[in-house]
Amino acid sequence: MRYLIALVMMAILATSCNKKLDIAPPDNIIDEQVRELLRTADEETVKSLLKSIADGLPPHMRGGGYNFRFSNMIDNTWSGQLSARMMLGNDVVVGNWAIPADNDYYSGQDITSENNASNPSWWHRAFSMTVAANKVANIITPGLLNENASITLRDYSGRAYLIRAFGYLYAQQNFGTNKLGMSIYTKFDVGQPLQERSSALATLDSIINWATTADELFAQANIGFKATSTSDLTRGLTNYVIAKAALLAVEAEGASPAKYYSIAAAACDRVINSGALSLMSEDQYVQKQSGTVVVNGLTLPIFLAETSGFLNFAKNPEAAFGFGWQFGGNGPAIQSNPWGGSYRIDDRLFNKMDDRDYRKKNFHKDRPADFPTIYYPGPSNFMNGGQSEVPTYWVSKFANNVGLGSVVGSQNVSNRNRADYAMVRLSEFYLMKAEAQARSGSEGNAKTTLNTLLAARTAAGSPTLTVDNYASMSGLTVLQMIQLQSRIELWGEGSQEWDNNRRWNIPVDRRGSTVHWNPSMQYPVSLMTMKIPSEEISTNPKSQQNP
């Protein structure tokens, strides 16, 4: 009977496709019947059957609604969670001229305990991804892919594998230990048995395998490595997940480090050698003032989002994955935009930047002489909505008061913060590759890899920077060089400092800072692992709490 129903439904859907109708399958069709339809479906029929659920997977990368208790909390969205991670570190200072009101994250006050109100938000984000992915994976099975050579099926299946892999990686980065991983579920079934937590290594192996499968499927579906303005998933993201998981697996109990360093380096090489991406030039990397405008007798600066590679995919040749402005772009970079944000750079990192390094031009020790006061857009004018003094150590890396596709004018046409956001960039693949090389004993190769990045970051007219002449790197080990360059290169781009410090066993230590509001603060690595939320422990008695 099921087979007969499936044949009838296939005939109906085929007719619909011939009429160019893009419909989702009726809710009462079971997965088995949909698979029956898909076994011989052409590309258009595949899209008619699965497009609605497959198109729902990429938006999970930029989702929200994670805090079920306080919807206005910063941890309620993907970008808020990355911003919260940026607050608790060594290199980002929060607040212009006063300690910020929402300083729980900045000061590290009880942010990881199982009963903390925001703790479950990270859990909800991770597993909202895996649940959505498993719903698709229920339908597109490996057996189905063997029967139907559809390119679209491979694209859709790759999305499911990748979103599941990213969700579990996010969970492991926040809640995993070197011994304990996550409870693994690979299908959506509310009646399936509860699972114990797998080992850290088993969890990370699963993540690597899923992301590798996604990469292979994306290759077959001709998916590229570069970020798109439509926020599509990319092979840049699949290999990012593989490399991140492999570097995390090195520290897992029972791991063979050489194996995982090799996996990480190979993933980085696939991106580096793809030919699809290249490192930004000085013009693309350094945000510049684009002119001035006189409003009510005031001469005001103009910073266009379109002139910055960090805010505009069209100007960024190394964006491997991210979100176009139409799809929630900019993200945590909003916090570092002087027009509205308050994130600044710590003087200790600023002072470690070589003067020949053009990245330093995005950071400013002194207040600007030509606009010491920032005027904000108001209801009817480009700059009539309040004002604040520009702080010391302010950042122009993400500066914009005129968004993409916008012009100087009233607030509704200047559209501050209408910008793209590159979550993954080519430079990070060089840094991860160099780390894998250095930690596996190939320090000479690691230096060569790092030199490629430094050469690309050398200011015009200056001698080419290398690991041997970078002023602040004298006397450092190769790994310490990589760690420093990671801090400089990835400043303000999400949770990288937090994730790396946790993995590298580097605590938050603000002693010696002249910019942080709490320069005596220290936060140990032992507190960077979040407790499993109490709701999970109570509903899954097999789940084990972190020590």
Coordinates of C-alpha atoms in Angstrom, one line a residue:
M1 CA 0.0 0.0 0.0
R2 CA 2.8 2.4 0.8
Y3 CA 4.4 1.7 -2.5
L4 CA 1.2 2.5 -4.3
I5 CA 0.7 5.7 -2.5
A6 CA 4.3 6.7 -3.3
L7 CA 3.7 6.1 -7.0
V8 CA 0.5 8.2 -7.0
M9 CA 2.3 11.0 -5.2
M10 CA 5.2 10.9 -7.6
A11 CA 2.8 11.2 -10.5
I12 CA 1.2 14.2 -8.9
L13 CA 4.5 15.9 -8.1
A14 CA 5.9 15.2 -11.5
T15 CA 2.8 16.9 -13.0
S16 CA 3.3 19.8 -10.6
C17 CA 6.9 20.1 -11.6
N18 CA 6.0 20.2 -15.3
K19 CA 3.7 23.1 -14.4
K20 CA 6.7 24.8 -12.7
L21 CA 5.0 24.6 -9.3
D22 CA 7.4 24.7 -6.4
I23 CA 5.6 22.8 -3.7
A24 CA 6.6 21.1 -0.5
P25 CA 5.4 17.5 0.2
P26 CA 2.2 17.2 2.2
D27 CA 2.8 16.9 5.9
N28 CA 1.2 13.4 6.1
I29 CA 3.7 11.8 3.7
I30 CA 6.2 9.7 5.6
D31 CA 9.9 9.8 5.0
E32 CA 9.9 6.4 3.3
Q33 CA 7.4 7.6 0.8
V34 CA 9.3 10.7 0.0
R35 CA 12.5 8.6 -0.5
E36 CA 10.5 6.4 -2.9
L37 CA 9.7 9.5 -4.9
L38 CA 13.3 10.7 -4.8
R39 CA 14.9 7.5 -6.1
T40 CA 14.1 8.4 -9.7
A41 CA 13.4 12.1 -9.3
D42 CA 14.9 14.6 -11.7
E43 CA 16.5 17.9 -10.4
E44 CA 13.2 19.8 -10.6
T45 CA 11.3 17.2 -8.7
V46 CA 14.0 17.0 -6.0
K47 CA 13.7 20.7 -5.5
S48 CA 9.9 20.5 -5.3
L49 CA 10.1 17.8 -2.7
L50 CA 12.9 19.1 -0.5
K51 CA 13.7 22.8 -1.2
S52 CA 11.6 24.1 1.7
I53 CA 13.4 22.0 4.3
A54 CA 16.9 22.2 2.7
D55 CA 16.7 26.0 2.3
G56 CA 15.9 26.1 6.0
L57 CA 19.3 24.8 7.0
P58 CA 21.7 27.6 6.1
P59 CA 19.7 30.2 8.2
H60 CA 20.5 28.2 11.3
M61 CA 24.1 29.6 11.1
R62 CA 22.6 33.0 11.9
G63 CA 19.7 32.0 14.0
G64 CA 18.2 33.4 17.2
G65 CA 15.6 32.7 19.9
Y66 CA 18.0 30.6 22.0
N67 CA 17.4 32.1 25.5
F68 CA 13.9 30.9 26.4
R69 CA 13.9 32.9 29.7
F70 CA 14.9 36.4 28.7
S71 CA 14.5 37.1 25.0
N72 CA 16.3 40.4 25.2
M73 CA 19.6 39.0 26.5
I74 CA 22.7 39.2 24.4
D75 CA 23.0 35.4 24.3
N76 CA 19.7 35.1 22.5
T77 CA 21.2 35.3 19.0
W78 CA 24.2 33.9 17.1
S79 CA 25.9 37.2 16.9
G80 CA 25.2 38.0 20.6
Q81 CA 26.8 34.8 21.6
L82 CA 30.0 35.6 19.6
S83 CA 30.0 39.1 21.1
A84 CA 29.7 37.7 24.6
R85 CA 32.7 35.6 23.9
M86 CA 34.6 38.6 22.6
M87 CA 33.9 40.4 25.9
L88 CA 35.7 37.9 28.1
G89 CA 39.2 38.0 26.7
N90 CA 42.5 39.8 26.8
D91 CA 42.4 41.8 23.6
V92 CA 38.9 43.4 23.5
V93 CA 38.0 46.2 25.9
V94 CA 34.3 46.9 26.3
G95 CA 33.1 50.5 26.8
N96 CA 34.2 53.9 25.7
W97 CA 34.4 56.0 28.8
A98 CA 32.8 53.8 31.5
I99 CA 32.4 50.3 32.6
P100 CA 29.5 48.8 30.5
A101 CA 26.2 48.1 32.1
D102 CA 26.1 44.5 30.8
N103 CA 29.4 43.6 32.3
D104 CA 28.7 40.1 33.5
Y105 CA 30.4 38.7 30.4
Y106 CA 33.2 41.3 30.5
S107 CA 34.0 40.6 34.1
G108 CA 33.4 36.8 33.9
Q109 CA 30.6 36.6 36.6
D110 CA 29.2 33.1 36.8
I111 CA 28.8 32.6 33.0
T112 CA 29.3 28.8 32.8
S113 CA 27.4 27.2 35.7
E114 CA 24.5 24.8 34.9
N115 CA 22.0 27.1 36.6
N116 CA 23.1 30.3 35.0
A117 CA 20.2 31.9 33.1
S118 CA 22.1 32.3 29.8
N119 CA 24.0 29.0 30.0
P120 CA 21.4 27.0 28.1
S121 CA 21.4 29.4 25.1
W122 CA 24.7 28.0 23.8
W123 CA 23.2 24.5 24.2
H124 CA 20.0 25.5 22.4
R125 CA 22.0 27.0 19.5
A126 CA 24.1 23.9 19.0
F127 CA 21.3 21.4 19.1
S128 CA 18.7 23.4 17.2
M129 CA 21.2 22.9 14.3
T130 CA 21.6 19.2 14.8
V131 CA 17.8 18.6 15.1
A132 CA 17.1 20.5 11.9
A133 CA 19.9 18.7 10.1
N134 CA 18.7 15.3 11.2
K135 CA 15.3 15.9 9.9
V136 CA 16.8 16.3 6.4
A137 CA 19.1 13.3 6.9
N138 CA 16.1 11.1 7.7
I139 CA 15.1 11.5 4.1
I140 CA 18.3 11.8 2.2
T141 CA 20.1 8.6 3.1
P142 CA 23.4 7.3 1.8
G143 CA 21.4 4.6 0.0
L144 CA 19.3 7.1 -1.8
L145 CA 22.4 9.0 -3.0
N146 CA 23.7 5.7 -4.4
E147 CA 20.4 5.3 -6.4
N148 CA 20.0 8.8 -7.7
A149 CA 22.9 10.8 -9.1
S150 CA 21.1 14.1 -8.7
I151 CA 23.4 17.1 -8.1
T152 CA 20.6 18.8 -6.0
L153 CA 20.3 15.8 -3.7
R154 CA 24.0 16.0 -3.1
D155 CA 23.8 19.7 -2.3
Y156 CA 20.9 19.2 0.1
S157 CA 22.5 16.2 1.8
G158 CA 25.8 18.1 2.2
R159 CA 23.9 20.9 3.9
A160 CA 22.5 18.4 6.5
Y161 CA 25.9 16.8 7.2
L162 CA 27.6 20.3 7.5
I163 CA 24.9 21.8 9.8
R164 CA 25.0 18.7 12.0
A165 CA 28.8 18.9 12.1
F166 CA 28.9 22.6 13.0
G167 CA 26.2 22.1 15.7
Y168 CA 28.2 19.4 17.4
L169 CA 31.5 21.3 17.0
Y170 CA 29.8 24.3 18.7
A171 CA 28.6 22.1 21.5
Q172 CA 32.0 20.5 22.0
Q173 CA 33.8 23.9 21.9
N174 CA 31.6 25.1 24.7
F175 CA 30.6 22.1 26.7
G176 CA 33.1 19.3 25.9
T177 CA 36.1 18.3 27.8
N178 CA 39.2 16.4 26.7
K179 CA 37.5 13.3 27.9
L180 CA 33.8 13.8 27.4
G181 CA 32.0 14.7 24.2
M182 CA 28.3 14.8 23.3
S183 CA 25.4 12.4 23.1
I184 CA 25.3 11.5 19.4
Y185 CA 22.0 11.4 17.5
T186 CA 22.0 11.1 13.7
K187 CA 18.3 10.9 13.1
F188 CA 15.2 12.8 14.1
D189 CA 13.0 10.6 16.2
V190 CA 11.5 11.7 19.5
G191 CA 11.1 8.1 20.5
Q192 CA 14.7 7.0 20.0
P193 CA 16.6 5.8 23.1
L194 CA 18.5 8.4 25.1
Q195 CA 22.2 8.3 24.6
E196 CA 25.1 8.7 27.0
R197 CA 27.8 11.2 26.3
S198 CA 30.3 9.8 23.8
S199 CA 34.0 10.3 24.4
A200 CA 35.5 13.6 23.2
L201 CA 37.5 11.7 20.5
A202 CA 34.4 9.8 19.2
T203 CA 32.5 13.1 19.1
L204 CA 35.2 14.9 17.2
D205 CA 35.8 12.0 14.8
S206 CA 32.1 12.1 14.0
I207 CA 32.3 15.8 13.3
I208 CA 35.3 15.4 11.0
N209 CA 33.6 12.5 9.2
W210 CA 30.3 14.4 8.7
A211 CA 32.1 17.6 7.5
T212 CA 34.3 15.5 5.2
T213 CA 31.2 13.9 3.7
A214 CA 29.7 17.3 3.3
D215 CA 32.8 18.5 1.5
E216 CA 32.7 15.6 -0.8
L217 CA 29.0 16.1 -1.6
F218 CA 29.5 19.8 -2.1
A219 CA 32.4 19.1 -4.5
Q220 CA 30.1 16.8 -6.5
A221 CA 27.4 19.5 -6.5
N222 CA 29.9 22.1 -7.7
I223 CA 29.7 24.2 -4.5
G224 CA 32.5 26.7 -4.2
F225 CA 34.9 27.8 -1.5
K226 CA 34.0 31.5 -1.4
A227 CA 31.4 33.3 0.6
T228 CA 28.4 34.6 -1.3
S229 CA 26.1 37.5 -0.8
T230 CA 23.2 35.1 -0.5
S231 CA 24.8 33.4 2.6
D232 CA 25.0 30.0 1.0
L233 CA 27.0 27.3 2.7
T234 CA 30.5 26.7 1.2
R235 CA 33.4 24.3 1.0
G236 CA 35.3 27.0 2.9
L237 CA 33.0 26.3 5.8
T238 CA 33.2 22.5 5.5
N239 CA 37.0 22.6 5.7
Y240 CA 36.9 25.1 8.5
V241 CA 34.9 22.7 10.6
I242 CA 37.2 19.8 9.7
A243 CA 40.3 21.8 10.7
K244 CA 38.8 23.2 13.9
A245 CA 37.6 19.8 15.0
A246 CA 41.0 18.2 14.2
L247 CA 43.0 20.7 16.2
L248 CA 40.6 20.2 19.1
A249 CA 40.9 16.4 18.7
V250 CA 44.7 16.6 19.3
E251 CA 44.0 17.3 23.0
A252 CA 41.4 14.5 23.3
E253 CA 42.0 11.5 25.5
G254 CA 43.3 8.7 23.4
A255 CA 44.1 10.7 20.3
S256 CA 47.1 10.3 18.0
P257 CA 48.3 13.9 17.5
A258 CA 50.1 13.2 14.2
K259 CA 46.9 11.9 12.7
Y260 CA 44.8 15.0 13.5
Y261 CA 47.5 17.5 12.7
S262 CA 47.6 15.9 9.2
I263 CA 43.8 16.1 8.9
A264 CA 43.9 19.8 9.9
A265 CA 46.7 20.7 7.5
A266 CA 45.0 18.9 4.6
A267 CA 41.7 20.7 5.2
C268 CA 43.6 24.0 5.2
D269 CA 45.4 23.1 2.0
R270 CA 42.2 22.4 0.2
V271 CA 41.1 25.9 0.8
I272 CA 44.5 27.6 0.3
N273 CA 45.2 25.7 -2.9
S274 CA 41.6 26.0 -4.3
G275 CA 42.5 29.1 -6.3
A276 CA 39.1 30.6 -5.3
L277 CA 40.5 32.8 -2.5
S278 CA 43.4 35.2 -2.0
L279 CA 44.6 37.3 0.9
M280 CA 43.3 40.9 1.1
S281 CA 45.5 43.8 0.0
E282 CA 46.3 46.8 2.2
D283 CA 43.6 48.8 0.4
Q284 CA 41.0 46.0 1.1
Y285 CA 42.1 45.4 4.7
V286 CA 42.5 48.9 6.0
Q287 CA 39.3 50.9 6.4
K288 CA 39.7 54.5 5.4
Q289 CA 37.7 57.8 5.8
S290 CA 36.0 58.5 2.5
G291 CA 35.5 62.2 2.9
T292 CA 33.5 64.7 4.9
V293 CA 30.0 66.2 4.9
V294 CA 28.9 69.5 6.5
V295 CA 25.7 69.1 8.6
N296 CA 24.3 72.0 10.6
G297 CA 27.7 73.7 10.4
L298 CA 29.6 70.6 11.6
T299 CA 32.2 68.9 9.3
L300 CA 31.6 65.2 9.8
P301 CA 33.6 62.2 8.6
I302 CA 32.2 59.6 6.2
F303 CA 33.1 56.0 6.5
L304 CA 31.6 53.8 3.8
A305 CA 31.0 50.1 4.4
E306 CA 31.7 49.5 0.7
T307 CA 35.4 50.5 1.1
S308 CA 36.2 47.8 3.7
G309 CA 36.9 44.2 2.9
F310 CA 35.6 43.3 6.3
L311 CA 32.2 44.8 5.5
N312 CA 31.8 44.1 1.8
F313 CA 32.2 40.7 0.1
A314 CA 32.8 42.5 -3.2
K315 CA 36.0 43.9 -1.8
N316 CA 37.0 40.8 0.2
P317 CA 38.8 38.0 -1.8
E318 CA 39.4 35.9 1.2
A319 CA 35.9 35.5 2.7
A320 CA 35.3 31.7 2.8
F321 CA 31.9 31.9 4.5
G322 CA 29.7 34.5 5.9
F323 CA 26.4 36.4 5.7
G324 CA 25.4 39.1 3.2
W325 CA 23.9 42.2 4.7
Q326 CA 20.4 41.1 3.5
F327 CA 20.8 38.0 5.7
G328 CA 21.9 39.4 9.0
G329 CA 25.4 40.4 8.0
N330 CA 28.0 42.4 10.1
G331 CA 27.2 40.4 13.2
P332 CA 29.6 41.0 16.2
A333 CA 31.4 43.5 14.1
I334 CA 28.7 46.0 15.0
Q335 CA 30.1 46.1 18.5
S336 CA 33.4 47.4 17.1
N337 CA 31.9 50.1 14.8
P338 CA 32.6 53.4 16.6
W339 CA 29.2 54.5 15.4
G340 CA 27.2 52.6 18.0
G341 CA 29.7 50.1 19.3
S342 CA 32.2 50.3 22.1
Y343 CA 34.7 47.5 21.6
R344 CA 38.3 48.8 21.6
I345 CA 41.7 47.2 21.5
D346 CA 43.9 46.5 24.6
D347 CA 47.1 48.5 24.6
R348 CA 49.2 45.4 25.2
L349 CA 48.2 43.9 21.8
F350 CA 48.4 47.2 20.1
N351 CA 52.0 47.7 21.2
K352 CA 52.9 44.3 19.8
M353 CA 51.9 45.2 16.3
D354 CA 54.9 46.1 14.1
D355 CA 54.8 49.6 12.7
R356 CA 55.4 48.1 9.2
D357 CA 52.3 45.9 9.6
Y358 CA 49.4 47.7 7.9
R359 CA 46.9 45.9 10.1
K360 CA 47.9 48.4 12.8
K361 CA 46.3 51.2 10.7
N362 CA 42.9 49.9 11.7
F363 CA 43.7 50.6 15.4
H364 CA 44.2 54.0 16.9
K365 CA 45.9 54.9 20.2
D366 CA 44.9 58.5 20.1
R367 CA 41.6 60.3 19.6
P368 CA 41.2 61.7 16.1
A369 CA 41.9 65.4 15.8
D370 CA 39.4 66.0 13.1
F371 CA 36.5 64.2 14.7
P372 CA 37.0 63.8 18.5
T373 CA 33.2 63.6 18.9
I374 CA 31.0 61.1 17.1
Y375 CA 27.6 62.2 16.0
Y376 CA 25.0 59.5 15.5
P377 CA 22.2 59.3 12.9
G378 CA 18.9 60.6 14.1
P379 CA 15.3 60.4 12.8
S380 CA 15.7 62.9 10.1
N381 CA 19.4 63.7 9.6
F382 CA 22.7 61.9 8.9
M383 CA 24.1 63.0 12.2
N384 CA 21.6 64.5 14.7
G385 CA 20.8 61.6 17.0
G386 CA 23.1 62.1 19.9
Q387 CA 26.9 62.2 20.4
S388 CA 29.8 60.6 22.3
E389 CA 33.5 61.3 22.5
V390 CA 35.8 59.0 20.5
P391 CA 37.9 57.0 23.0
T392 CA 41.5 56.1 23.0
Y393 CA 42.5 52.8 21.3
W394 CA 39.4 53.0 19.1
V395 CA 39.0 50.7 16.1
S396 CA 38.3 51.6 12.5
K397 CA 38.5 48.0 11.2
F398 CA 34.6 47.8 11.1
A399 CA 33.9 51.6 11.0
N400 CA 30.9 52.6 8.9
N401 CA 28.3 55.3 9.1
V402 CA 27.0 54.7 5.6
G403 CA 26.0 51.1 4.9
L404 CA 26.2 49.0 1.7
G405 CA 24.0 50.4 -1.1
S406 CA 23.4 53.6 1.0
V407 CA 24.2 57.2 0.8
V408 CA 24.8 60.2 3.1
G409 CA 21.5 61.6 4.2
S410 CA 18.7 60.8 6.6
Q411 CA 19.0 57.8 8.9
N412 CA 16.9 55.7 6.7
V413 CA 19.2 56.1 3.7
S414 CA 22.6 56.0 5.4
N415 CA 21.7 52.6 7.0
R416 CA 24.7 52.3 9.3
N417 CA 25.8 48.7 9.9
R418 CA 24.2 47.5 6.7
A419 CA 27.3 45.3 5.9
D420 CA 28.4 41.8 5.0
Y421 CA 30.1 39.6 7.6
A422 CA 32.9 37.2 6.9
M423 CA 32.7 34.5 9.6
V424 CA 35.5 32.5 8.0
R425 CA 38.5 34.0 6.2
L426 CA 41.5 32.6 4.3
S427 CA 44.0 34.0 6.7
E428 CA 42.7 31.7 9.4
F429 CA 43.5 28.7 7.3
Y430 CA 47.1 29.9 7.0
L431 CA 47.2 30.3 10.8
M432 CA 45.7 26.8 11.5
K433 CA 48.0 25.2 9.0
A434 CA 51.0 26.8 10.6
E435 CA 49.9 25.6 14.0
A436 CA 49.5 22.1 12.7
Q437 CA 52.9 22.2 11.2
A438 CA 54.6 23.7 14.3
R439 CA 53.0 21.4 16.8
S440 CA 53.8 18.3 14.7
G441 CA 57.5 19.2 14.6
S442 CA 57.7 20.9 11.2
E443 CA 58.7 24.3 12.6
G444 CA 60.5 25.4 9.4
N445 CA 57.4 24.7 7.3
A446 CA 55.3 26.5 9.9
K447 CA 57.6 29.6 9.6
T448 CA 57.2 29.5 5.8
T449 CA 53.4 29.3 6.1
L450 CA 53.4 32.2 8.6
N451 CA 55.7 34.2 6.4
T452 CA 53.2 34.0 3.5
L453 CA 50.6 35.8 5.7
L454 CA 53.1 38.3 7.1
A455 CA 54.3 39.2 3.6
A456 CA 50.7 39.9 2.6
R457 CA 50.3 42.2 5.7
T458 CA 53.4 44.3 5.0
A459 CA 52.6 48.0 4.5
A460 CA 53.4 49.5 1.1
G461 CA 57.0 50.7 0.9
S462 CA 58.2 48.7 3.9
P463 CA 60.6 45.7 3.9
T464 CA 58.7 42.5 3.7
L465 CA 57.8 41.2 7.2
T466 CA 58.9 37.8 8.3
V467 CA 59.0 35.8 11.5
D468 CA 62.6 36.8 11.8
N469 CA 62.2 40.6 11.6
Y470 CA 58.7 41.2 13.1
A471 CA 59.7 43.4 16.0
S472 CA 57.7 41.9 18.9
M473 CA 58.3 38.2 17.9
S474 CA 62.0 38.1 18.8
G475 CA 62.6 35.3 21.3
L476 CA 59.2 33.7 20.8
T477 CA 58.7 30.0 20.0
V478 CA 57.1 29.3 16.6
L479 CA 53.8 28.4 18.4
Q480 CA 53.9 31.7 20.3
M481 CA 54.4 33.5 17.0
I482 CA 51.3 31.9 15.6
Q483 CA 49.3 32.7 18.7
L484 CA 50.3 36.3 18.5
Q485 CA 49.5 36.6 14.8
S486 CA 46.2 34.9 15.4
R487 CA 45.3 37.6 18.0
I488 CA 46.3 40.4 15.6
E489 CA 44.7 39.0 12.5
L490 CA 41.4 37.9 14.0
W491 CA 40.8 40.7 16.4
G492 CA 37.1 41.4 16.9
E493 CA 35.9 38.6 14.5
G494 CA 33.9 36.5 16.9
S495 CA 34.9 33.9 19.4
Q496 CA 38.3 33.0 18.0
E497 CA 40.3 34.4 20.9
W498 CA 38.1 32.6 23.5
D499 CA 38.2 29.3 21.5
N500 CA 41.9 29.4 20.9
N501 CA 42.8 30.4 24.5
R502 CA 40.7 27.6 25.8
R503 CA 42.4 25.1 23.4
W504 CA 45.9 26.5 24.0
N505 CA 45.3 26.7 27.8
I506 CA 45.9 30.4 27.9
P507 CA 43.9 32.2 30.7
V508 CA 42.4 35.6 30.7
D509 CA 44.9 37.8 32.4
R510 CA 44.5 41.6 32.1
R511 CA 47.3 42.5 34.4
G512 CA 49.5 45.2 32.9
S513 CA 46.7 46.7 30.7
T514 CA 46.3 50.4 30.8
V515 CA 43.0 50.3 28.9
H516 CA 40.9 47.6 30.6
W517 CA 38.6 48.7 33.4
N518 CA 39.6 45.8 35.5
P519 CA 43.4 45.3 34.9
S520 CA 43.7 43.0 37.9
M521 CA 41.2 40.5 36.5
Q522 CA 42.3 36.9 35.9
Y523 CA 40.0 34.1 34.6
P524 CA 41.2 30.6 34.5
V525 CA 40.9 28.1 31.6
S526 CA 39.3 25.7 33.9
L527 CA 36.2 27.9 34.0
M528 CA 36.0 28.2 30.2
T529 CA 34.1 24.9 29.9
M530 CA 30.4 25.4 30.4
K531 CA 28.4 23.0 32.6
I532 CA 25.8 20.9 30.8
P533 CA 22.5 22.8 31.4
S534 CA 20.4 21.4 34.2
E535 CA 17.4 20.9 31.8
E536 CA 19.5 18.4 29.8
I537 CA 20.7 16.5 33.0
S538 CA 17.1 16.3 34.3
T539 CA 15.6 15.0 31.0
N540 CA 18.4 12.7 30.1
P541 CA 19.5 10.7 33.1
K542 CA 22.2 9.1 31.0
S543 CA 23.9 12.4 30.5
Q544 CA 27.0 13.1 32.6
Q545 CA 27.7 16.5 34.1
N546 CA 31.2 18.1 33.5
P547 CA 33.4 18.0 36.6

